[in-house]
XYZ file of N, CA and C in Angstrom:
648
model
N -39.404 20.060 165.951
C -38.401 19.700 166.935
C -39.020 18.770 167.950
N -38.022 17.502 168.280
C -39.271 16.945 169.352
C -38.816 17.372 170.359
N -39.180 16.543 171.784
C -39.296 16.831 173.157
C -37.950 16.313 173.634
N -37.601 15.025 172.458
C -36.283 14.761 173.321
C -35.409 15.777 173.021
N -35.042 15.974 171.757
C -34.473 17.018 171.051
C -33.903 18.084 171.997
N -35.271 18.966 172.081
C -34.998 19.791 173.112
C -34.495 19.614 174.421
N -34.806 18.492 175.625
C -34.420 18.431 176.546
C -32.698 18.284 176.544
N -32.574 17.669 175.336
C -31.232 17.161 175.687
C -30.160 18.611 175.214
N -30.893 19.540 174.405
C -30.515 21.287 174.397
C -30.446 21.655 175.666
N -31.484 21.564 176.139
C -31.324 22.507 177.203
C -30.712 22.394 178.545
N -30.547 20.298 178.435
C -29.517 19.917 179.516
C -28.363 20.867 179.186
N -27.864 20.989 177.971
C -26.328 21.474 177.319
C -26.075 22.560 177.861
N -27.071 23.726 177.749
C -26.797 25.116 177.801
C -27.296 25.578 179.699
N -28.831 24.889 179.568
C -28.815 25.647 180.703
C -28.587 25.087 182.190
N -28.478 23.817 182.036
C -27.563 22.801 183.136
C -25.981 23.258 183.121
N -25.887 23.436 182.276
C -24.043 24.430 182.331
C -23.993 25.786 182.085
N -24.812 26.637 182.664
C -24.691 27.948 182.506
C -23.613 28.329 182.470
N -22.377 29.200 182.229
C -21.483 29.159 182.684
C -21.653 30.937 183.759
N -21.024 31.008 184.693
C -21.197 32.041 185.604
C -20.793 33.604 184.488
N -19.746 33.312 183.710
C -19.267 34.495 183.207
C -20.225 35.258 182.196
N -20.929 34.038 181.383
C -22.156 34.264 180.423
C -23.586 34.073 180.945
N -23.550 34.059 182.172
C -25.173 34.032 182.628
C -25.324 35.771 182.641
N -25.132 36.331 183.071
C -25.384 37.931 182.995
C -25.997 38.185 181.787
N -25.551 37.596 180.876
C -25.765 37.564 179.353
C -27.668 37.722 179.124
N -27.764 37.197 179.958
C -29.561 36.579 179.583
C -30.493 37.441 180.645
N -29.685 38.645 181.409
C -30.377 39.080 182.156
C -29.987 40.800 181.779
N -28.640 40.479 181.270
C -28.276 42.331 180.539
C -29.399 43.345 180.559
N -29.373 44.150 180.395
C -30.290 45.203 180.564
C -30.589 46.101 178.324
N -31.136 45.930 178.461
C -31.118 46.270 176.246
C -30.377 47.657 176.307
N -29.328 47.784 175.179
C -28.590 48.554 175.380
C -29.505 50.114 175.187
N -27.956 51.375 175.131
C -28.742 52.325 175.026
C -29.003 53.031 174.208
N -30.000 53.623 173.577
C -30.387 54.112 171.998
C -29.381 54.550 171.094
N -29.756 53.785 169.781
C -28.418 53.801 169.222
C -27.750 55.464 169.148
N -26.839 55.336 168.699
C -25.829 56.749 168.612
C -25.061 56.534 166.816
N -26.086 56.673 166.171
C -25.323 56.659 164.537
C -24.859 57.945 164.303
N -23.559 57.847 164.060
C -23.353 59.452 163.802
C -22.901 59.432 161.710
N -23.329 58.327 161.426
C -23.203 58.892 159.784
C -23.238 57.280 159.286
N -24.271 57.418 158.257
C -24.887 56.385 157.207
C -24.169 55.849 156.286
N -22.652 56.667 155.842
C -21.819 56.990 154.762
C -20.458 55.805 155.154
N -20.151 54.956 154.552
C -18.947 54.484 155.215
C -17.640 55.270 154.783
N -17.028 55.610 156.298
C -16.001 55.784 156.446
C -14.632 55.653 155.915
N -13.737 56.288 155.894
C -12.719 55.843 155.155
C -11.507 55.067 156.184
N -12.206 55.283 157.395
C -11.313 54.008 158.407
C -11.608 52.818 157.538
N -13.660 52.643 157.918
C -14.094 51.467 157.770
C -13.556 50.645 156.632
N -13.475 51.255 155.190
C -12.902 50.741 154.087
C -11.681 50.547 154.234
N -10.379 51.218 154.946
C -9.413 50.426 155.248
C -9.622 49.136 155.824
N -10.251 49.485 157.055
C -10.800 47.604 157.750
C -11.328 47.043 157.117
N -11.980 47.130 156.359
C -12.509 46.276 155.451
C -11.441 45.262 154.701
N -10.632 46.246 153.844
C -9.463 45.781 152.634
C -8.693 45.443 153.868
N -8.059 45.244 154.851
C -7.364 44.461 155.805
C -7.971 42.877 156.053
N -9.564 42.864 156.367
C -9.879 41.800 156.483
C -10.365 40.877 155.322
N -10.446 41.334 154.182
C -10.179 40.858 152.861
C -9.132 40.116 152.832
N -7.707 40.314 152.999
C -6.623 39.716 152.913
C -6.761 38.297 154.311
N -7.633 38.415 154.780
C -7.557 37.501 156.366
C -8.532 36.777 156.413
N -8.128 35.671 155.237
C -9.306 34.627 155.069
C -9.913 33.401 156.233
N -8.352 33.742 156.844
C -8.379 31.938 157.517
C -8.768 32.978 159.171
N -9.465 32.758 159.951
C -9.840 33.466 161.026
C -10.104 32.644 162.145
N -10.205 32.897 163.585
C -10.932 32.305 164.445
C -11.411 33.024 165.791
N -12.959 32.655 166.392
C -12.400 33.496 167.598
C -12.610 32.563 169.253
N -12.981 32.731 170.511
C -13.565 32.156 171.077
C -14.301 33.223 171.812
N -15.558 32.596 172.420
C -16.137 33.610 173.589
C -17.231 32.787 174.127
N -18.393 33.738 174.320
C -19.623 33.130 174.927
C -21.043 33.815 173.912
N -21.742 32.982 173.856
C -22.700 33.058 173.539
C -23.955 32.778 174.554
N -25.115 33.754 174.020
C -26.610 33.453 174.625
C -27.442 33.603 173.700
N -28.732 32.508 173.395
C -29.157 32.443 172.185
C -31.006 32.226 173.180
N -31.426 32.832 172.427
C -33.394 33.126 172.073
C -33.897 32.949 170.997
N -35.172 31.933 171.567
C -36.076 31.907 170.327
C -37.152 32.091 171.068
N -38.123 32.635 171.158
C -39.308 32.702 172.242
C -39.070 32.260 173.326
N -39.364 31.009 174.062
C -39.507 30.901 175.333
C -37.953 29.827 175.246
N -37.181 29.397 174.307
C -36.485 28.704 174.535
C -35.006 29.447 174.432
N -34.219 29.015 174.996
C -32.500 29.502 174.744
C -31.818 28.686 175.724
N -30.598 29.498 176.035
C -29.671 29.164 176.793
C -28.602 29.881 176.768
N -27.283 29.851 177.258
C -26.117 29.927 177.367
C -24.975 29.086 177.189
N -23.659 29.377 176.312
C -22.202 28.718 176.876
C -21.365 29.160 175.793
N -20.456 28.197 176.019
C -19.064 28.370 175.091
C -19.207 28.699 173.261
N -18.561 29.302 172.913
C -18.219 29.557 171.210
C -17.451 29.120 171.106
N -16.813 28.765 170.214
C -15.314 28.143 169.533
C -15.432 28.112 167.505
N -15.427 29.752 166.963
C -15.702 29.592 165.631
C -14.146 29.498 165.267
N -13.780 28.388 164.369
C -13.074 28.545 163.441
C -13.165 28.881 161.428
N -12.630 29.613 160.921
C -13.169 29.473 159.651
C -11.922 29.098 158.885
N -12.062 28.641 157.594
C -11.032 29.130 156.689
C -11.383 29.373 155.319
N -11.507 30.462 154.458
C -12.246 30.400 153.799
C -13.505 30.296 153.641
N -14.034 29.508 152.808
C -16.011 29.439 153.580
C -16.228 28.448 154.081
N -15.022 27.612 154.317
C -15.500 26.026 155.292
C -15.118 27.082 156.902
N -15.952 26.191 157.629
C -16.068 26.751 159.023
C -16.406 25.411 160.328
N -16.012 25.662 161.308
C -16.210 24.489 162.307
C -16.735 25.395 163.400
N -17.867 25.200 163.626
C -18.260 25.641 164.905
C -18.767 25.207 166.547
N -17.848 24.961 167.799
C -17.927 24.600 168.663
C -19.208 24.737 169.324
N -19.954 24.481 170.255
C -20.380 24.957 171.604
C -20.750 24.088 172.484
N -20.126 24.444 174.172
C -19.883 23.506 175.025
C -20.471 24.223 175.914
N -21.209 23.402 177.251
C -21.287 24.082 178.480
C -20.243 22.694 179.435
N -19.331 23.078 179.582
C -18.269 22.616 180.487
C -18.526 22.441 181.628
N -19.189 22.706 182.688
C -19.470 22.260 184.125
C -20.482 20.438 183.384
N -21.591 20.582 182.518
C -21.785 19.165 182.135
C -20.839 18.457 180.884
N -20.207 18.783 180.617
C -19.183 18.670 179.424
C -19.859 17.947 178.397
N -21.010 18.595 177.579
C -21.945 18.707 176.846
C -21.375 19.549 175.747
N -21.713 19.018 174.518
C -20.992 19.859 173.506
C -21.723 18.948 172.498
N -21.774 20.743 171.022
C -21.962 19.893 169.912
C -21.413 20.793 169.135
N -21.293 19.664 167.658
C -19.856 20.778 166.571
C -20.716 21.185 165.394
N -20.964 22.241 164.901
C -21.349 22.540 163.601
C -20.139 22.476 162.388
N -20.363 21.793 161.256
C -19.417 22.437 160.593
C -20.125 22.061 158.946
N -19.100 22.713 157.516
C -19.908 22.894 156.424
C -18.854 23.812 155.495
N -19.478 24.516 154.199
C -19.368 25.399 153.380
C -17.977 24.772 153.219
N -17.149 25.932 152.186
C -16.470 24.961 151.315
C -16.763 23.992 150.085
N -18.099 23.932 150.100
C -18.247 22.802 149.077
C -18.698 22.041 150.061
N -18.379 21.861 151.146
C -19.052 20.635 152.105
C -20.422 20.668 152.501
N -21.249 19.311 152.965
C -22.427 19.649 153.179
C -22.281 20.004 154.968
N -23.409 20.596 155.134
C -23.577 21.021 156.564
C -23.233 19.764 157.732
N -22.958 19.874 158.632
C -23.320 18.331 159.290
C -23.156 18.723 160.853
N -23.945 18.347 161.853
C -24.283 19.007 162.766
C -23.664 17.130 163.659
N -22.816 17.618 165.129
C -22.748 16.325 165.452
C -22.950 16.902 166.970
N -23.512 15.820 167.945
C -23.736 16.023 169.703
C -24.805 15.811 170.130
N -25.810 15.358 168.568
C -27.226 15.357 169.138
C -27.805 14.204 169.553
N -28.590 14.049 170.560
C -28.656 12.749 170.938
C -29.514 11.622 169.676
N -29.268 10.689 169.462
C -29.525 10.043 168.365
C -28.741 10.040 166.845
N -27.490 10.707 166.592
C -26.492 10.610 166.174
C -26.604 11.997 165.222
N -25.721 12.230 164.674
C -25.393 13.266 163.515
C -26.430 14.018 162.772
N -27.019 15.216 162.089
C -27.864 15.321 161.280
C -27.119 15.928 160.442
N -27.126 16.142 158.867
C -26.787 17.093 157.838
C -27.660 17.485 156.786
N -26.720 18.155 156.054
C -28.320 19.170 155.036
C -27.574 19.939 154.089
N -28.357 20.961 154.131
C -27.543 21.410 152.866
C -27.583 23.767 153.812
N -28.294 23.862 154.512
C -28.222 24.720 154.593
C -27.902 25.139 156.260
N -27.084 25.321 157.020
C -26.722 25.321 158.166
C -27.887 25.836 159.210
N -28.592 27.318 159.157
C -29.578 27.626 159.688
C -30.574 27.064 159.918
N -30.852 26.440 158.635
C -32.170 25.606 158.698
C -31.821 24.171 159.639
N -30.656 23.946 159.634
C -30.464 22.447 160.159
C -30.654 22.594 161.398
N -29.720 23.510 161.813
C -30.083 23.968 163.255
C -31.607 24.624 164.089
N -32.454 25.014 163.114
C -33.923 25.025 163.577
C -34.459 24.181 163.644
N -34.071 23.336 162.917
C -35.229 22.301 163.258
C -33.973 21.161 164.359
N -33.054 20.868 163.854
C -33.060 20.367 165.225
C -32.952 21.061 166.763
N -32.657 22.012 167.206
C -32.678 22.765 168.219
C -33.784 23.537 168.651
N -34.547 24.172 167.620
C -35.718 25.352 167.547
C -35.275 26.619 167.439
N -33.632 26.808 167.405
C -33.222 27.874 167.480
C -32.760 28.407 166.172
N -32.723 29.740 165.781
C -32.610 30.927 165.154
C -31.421 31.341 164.755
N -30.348 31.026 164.065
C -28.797 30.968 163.888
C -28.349 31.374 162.542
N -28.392 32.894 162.147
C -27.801 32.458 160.580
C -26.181 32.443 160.784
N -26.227 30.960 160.607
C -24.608 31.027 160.740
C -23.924 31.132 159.611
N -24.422 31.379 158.156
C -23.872 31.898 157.213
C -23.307 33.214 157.104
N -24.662 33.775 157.337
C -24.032 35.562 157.287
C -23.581 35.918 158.799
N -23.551 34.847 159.891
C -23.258 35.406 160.788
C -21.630 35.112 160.820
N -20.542 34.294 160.072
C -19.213 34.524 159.334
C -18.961 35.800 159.675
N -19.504 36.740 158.920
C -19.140 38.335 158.016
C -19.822 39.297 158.787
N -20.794 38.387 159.847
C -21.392 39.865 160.946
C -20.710 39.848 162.144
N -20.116 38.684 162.388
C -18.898 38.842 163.445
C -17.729 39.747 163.073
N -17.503 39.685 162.329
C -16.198 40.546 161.662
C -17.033 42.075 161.966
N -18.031 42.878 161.807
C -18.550 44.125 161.472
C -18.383 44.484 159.790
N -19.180 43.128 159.535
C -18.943 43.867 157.595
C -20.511 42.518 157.414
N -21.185 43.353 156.191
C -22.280 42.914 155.933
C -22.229 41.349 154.915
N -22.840 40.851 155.133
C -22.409 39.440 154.674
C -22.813 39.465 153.046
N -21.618 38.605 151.964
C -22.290 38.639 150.409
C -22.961 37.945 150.421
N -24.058 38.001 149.278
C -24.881 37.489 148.687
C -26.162 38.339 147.967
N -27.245 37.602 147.599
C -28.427 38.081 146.832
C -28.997 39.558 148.005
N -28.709 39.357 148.971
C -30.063 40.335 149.762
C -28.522 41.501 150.445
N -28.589 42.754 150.155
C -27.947 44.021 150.088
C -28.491 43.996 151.468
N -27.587 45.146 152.230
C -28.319 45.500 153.843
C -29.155 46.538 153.589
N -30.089 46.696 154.310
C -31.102 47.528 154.277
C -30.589 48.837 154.848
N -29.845 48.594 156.171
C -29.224 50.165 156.125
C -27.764 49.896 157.178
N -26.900 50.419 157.271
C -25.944 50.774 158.236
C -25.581 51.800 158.513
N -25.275 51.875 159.951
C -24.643 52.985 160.380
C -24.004 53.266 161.605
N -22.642 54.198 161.593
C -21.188 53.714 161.951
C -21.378 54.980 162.935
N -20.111 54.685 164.339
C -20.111 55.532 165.358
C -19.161 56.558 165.294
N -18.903 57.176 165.983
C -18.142 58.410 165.735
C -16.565 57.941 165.351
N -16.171 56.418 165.760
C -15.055 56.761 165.328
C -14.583 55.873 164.208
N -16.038 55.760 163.373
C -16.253 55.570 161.832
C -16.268 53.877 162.143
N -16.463 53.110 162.921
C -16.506 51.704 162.871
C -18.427 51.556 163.081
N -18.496 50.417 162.622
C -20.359 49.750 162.231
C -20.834 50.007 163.672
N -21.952 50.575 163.715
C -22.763 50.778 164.811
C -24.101 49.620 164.817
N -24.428 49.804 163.611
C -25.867 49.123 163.682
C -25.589 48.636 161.839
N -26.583 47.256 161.943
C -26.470 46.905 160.350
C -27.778 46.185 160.290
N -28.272 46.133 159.068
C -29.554 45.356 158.754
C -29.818 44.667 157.542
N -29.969 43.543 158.061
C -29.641 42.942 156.377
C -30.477 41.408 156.743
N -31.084 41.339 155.375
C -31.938 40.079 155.592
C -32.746 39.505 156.641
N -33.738 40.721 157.118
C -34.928 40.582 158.396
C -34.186 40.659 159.714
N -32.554 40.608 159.853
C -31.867 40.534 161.205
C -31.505 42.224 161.629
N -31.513 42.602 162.430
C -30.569 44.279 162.564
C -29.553 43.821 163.493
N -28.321 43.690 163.784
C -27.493 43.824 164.145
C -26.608 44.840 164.931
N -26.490 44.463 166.244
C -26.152 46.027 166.975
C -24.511 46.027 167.551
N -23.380 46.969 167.467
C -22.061 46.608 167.603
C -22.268 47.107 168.762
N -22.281 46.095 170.043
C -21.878 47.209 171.112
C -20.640 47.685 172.239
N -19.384 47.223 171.329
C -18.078 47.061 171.953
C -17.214 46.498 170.709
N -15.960 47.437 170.587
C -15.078 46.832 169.893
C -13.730 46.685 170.601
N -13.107 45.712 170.125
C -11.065 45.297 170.062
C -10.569 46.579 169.534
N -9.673 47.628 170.223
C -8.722 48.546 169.194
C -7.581 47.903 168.180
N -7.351 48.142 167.241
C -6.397 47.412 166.034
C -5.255 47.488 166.858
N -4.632 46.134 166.901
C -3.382 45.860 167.290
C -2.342 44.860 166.444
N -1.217 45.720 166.635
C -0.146 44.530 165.570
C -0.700 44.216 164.238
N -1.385 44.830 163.255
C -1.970 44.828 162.300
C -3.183 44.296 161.825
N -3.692 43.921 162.767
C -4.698 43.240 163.269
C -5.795 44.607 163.591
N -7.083 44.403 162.709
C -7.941 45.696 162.096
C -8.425 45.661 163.793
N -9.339 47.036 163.759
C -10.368 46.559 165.148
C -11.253 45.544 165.003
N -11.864 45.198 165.612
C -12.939 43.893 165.616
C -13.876 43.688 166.883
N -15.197 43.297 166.588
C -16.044 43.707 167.588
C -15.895 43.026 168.589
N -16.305 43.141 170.034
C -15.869 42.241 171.079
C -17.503 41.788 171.366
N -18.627 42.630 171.543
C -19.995 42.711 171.928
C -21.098 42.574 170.701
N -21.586 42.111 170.410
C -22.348 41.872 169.349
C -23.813 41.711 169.610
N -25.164 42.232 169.176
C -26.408 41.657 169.516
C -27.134 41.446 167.762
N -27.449 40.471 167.910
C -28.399 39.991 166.375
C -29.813 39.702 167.175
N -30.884 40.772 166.389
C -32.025 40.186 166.316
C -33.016 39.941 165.431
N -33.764 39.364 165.088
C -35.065 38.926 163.962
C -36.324 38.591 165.045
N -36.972 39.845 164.759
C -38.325 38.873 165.762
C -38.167 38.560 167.249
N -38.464 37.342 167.419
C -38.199 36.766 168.964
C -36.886 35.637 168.835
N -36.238 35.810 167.838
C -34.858 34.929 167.421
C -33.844 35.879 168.148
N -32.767 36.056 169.020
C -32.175 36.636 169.182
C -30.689 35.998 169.868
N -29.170 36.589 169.145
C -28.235 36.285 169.425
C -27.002 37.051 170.158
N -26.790 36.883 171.355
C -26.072 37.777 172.113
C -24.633 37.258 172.016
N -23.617 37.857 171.576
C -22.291 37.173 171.583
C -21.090 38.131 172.523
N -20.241 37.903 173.338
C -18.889 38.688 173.811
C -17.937 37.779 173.076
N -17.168 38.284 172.418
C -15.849 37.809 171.892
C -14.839 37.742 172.877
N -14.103 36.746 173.435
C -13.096 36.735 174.567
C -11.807 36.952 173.807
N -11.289 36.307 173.061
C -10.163 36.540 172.201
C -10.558 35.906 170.561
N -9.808 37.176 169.148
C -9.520 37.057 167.804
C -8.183 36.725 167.553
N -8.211 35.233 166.373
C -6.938 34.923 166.341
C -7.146 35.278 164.503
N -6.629 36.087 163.801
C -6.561 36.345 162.385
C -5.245 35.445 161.911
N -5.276 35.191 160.753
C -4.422 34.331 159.797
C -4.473 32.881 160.325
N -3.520 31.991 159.625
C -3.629 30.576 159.385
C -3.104 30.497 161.039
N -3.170 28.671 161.301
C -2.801 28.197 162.221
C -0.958 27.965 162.442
C-alpha cells in the first residue's frame, strides 16, 4: 500500500468521523459471550428458509474498520442482488466516498481512489492492498444476515442465544460476534442490528441503521 494511498483513506474516514459512529472506535469489548446451545434452533432454520427466498437485499448503517494501527470510521450503503453487490462508503462532513462493487459474474472493481479505479478478481484482496484494510466482503454478504457464508471452508463452530438466534460464529480464521438484533416484522425474519468480525488485528465493527429485504 503506498503513502499516498493511505493518506487519501484516512482523509475519507477519519477527517469525516461521523459523531454517531465515533463511539464506535472507543466502545468498550462486549460482555462474555452467553451461548446457550451449539445445536441450531428450530426458530433459526425458519430464518434461515425465509431469507433463502430474499435474494435481492439491502441495508444502510455505520461502520468502523481496524487493521493494526490503521482504520477509521463512516457511512455503509450495502446493496446486493443475488451475488452481484454494490458497496458504498462515505464520510459526509468531507464528502469523500468510494464504491465497491463485483460478483455476479462481474469482476471486482473498486472506484474513489485517488489515481483512478482498481479491479481484480477477488474483492478482499483488492481492498488490502489498496487500503491495508481487512474486509471479507464475500462472506461478509451472509455474515450480515446471521447465517454462515457458502463455500469450501464449513464454520468451525456456532452458537445461538437463548432466544435461538446466532450468538457467535467462526468460520474461515474470522469469529464473529451478534451483539444486537431487529425483532421480525411484517415478514421480514429478525436480523442483526450490531455486529463485531474479528481475525487477528483485522477487525470490523458494524450498527445496522435500517434493512430493506426484496427487490427495489
Amino acid at each position: 500500500m503506498t503513502a499516498m494511498v493511505w493518506r487519501w483513506m484516512a482523509a475519507l474516514f477519519l477527517a469525516g468521523t461521523l459523531a454517531g459512529c465515533g463511539s464506535m472506535a472507543t466502545r468498550q469489548a462486549p460482555p462474555a459471550v452467553q451461548v446457550h446451545t451449539t445445536s441450531e434452533p428450530a426458530l433459526e432454520t425458519a430464518r434461515l428458509a425465509v431469507l433463502d427466498t430474499l435474494p435481492a437485499w439491502s441495508f444502510q448503517g455505520r461502520v468502523a474498520i481496524s487493521k493494526g494501527r490503521n482504520g477509521g470510521n463512516g457511512r455503509i450503503d450495502w446493496q446486493q442482488q443475488g451475488e452481484a453487490y454494490q458497496v458504498g462508503l462515505a464520510a459526509p462532513v468531507t464528502r469523500q466516498s468510494w464504491q465497491l462493487s463485483g460478483g455476479g459474474g462481474q469482476p471486482v472493481r473498486l472506484d474513489g481512489l485517488e489515481g483512478g479505479p482498481r479491479s481484480g478478481t477477488d474483492a478482499g484482496q483488492l481492498l488490502l492492498q489498496a487500503t491495508g484494510w481487512d474486509i471479507p466482503v464475500e462472506q461478509l454478504a451472509a455474515w450480515v444476515r446471521g447465517m454462515p457464508a457458502s463455500g469450501a471452508i464449513a464454520p468451525a463452530y456456532q452458537g445461538y442465544d437463548i432466544e435461538g438466534l446466532p450468538r457467535v460464529l467462526e468460520q474461515g480464521g474470522w469469529r464473529i460476534d451478534y451483539l444486537d438484533w431487529y425483532p421480525p416484522v411484517e415478514g421480514r425474519p429478525a436480523l442483526p442490528r450490531r455486529i463485531e468480525a474479528v481475525n487477528g488485528d483485522a477487525k470490523v465493527r458494524l450498527i445496522v441503521d435500517e434493512w430493506s429485504m426484496g427487490g427495489p
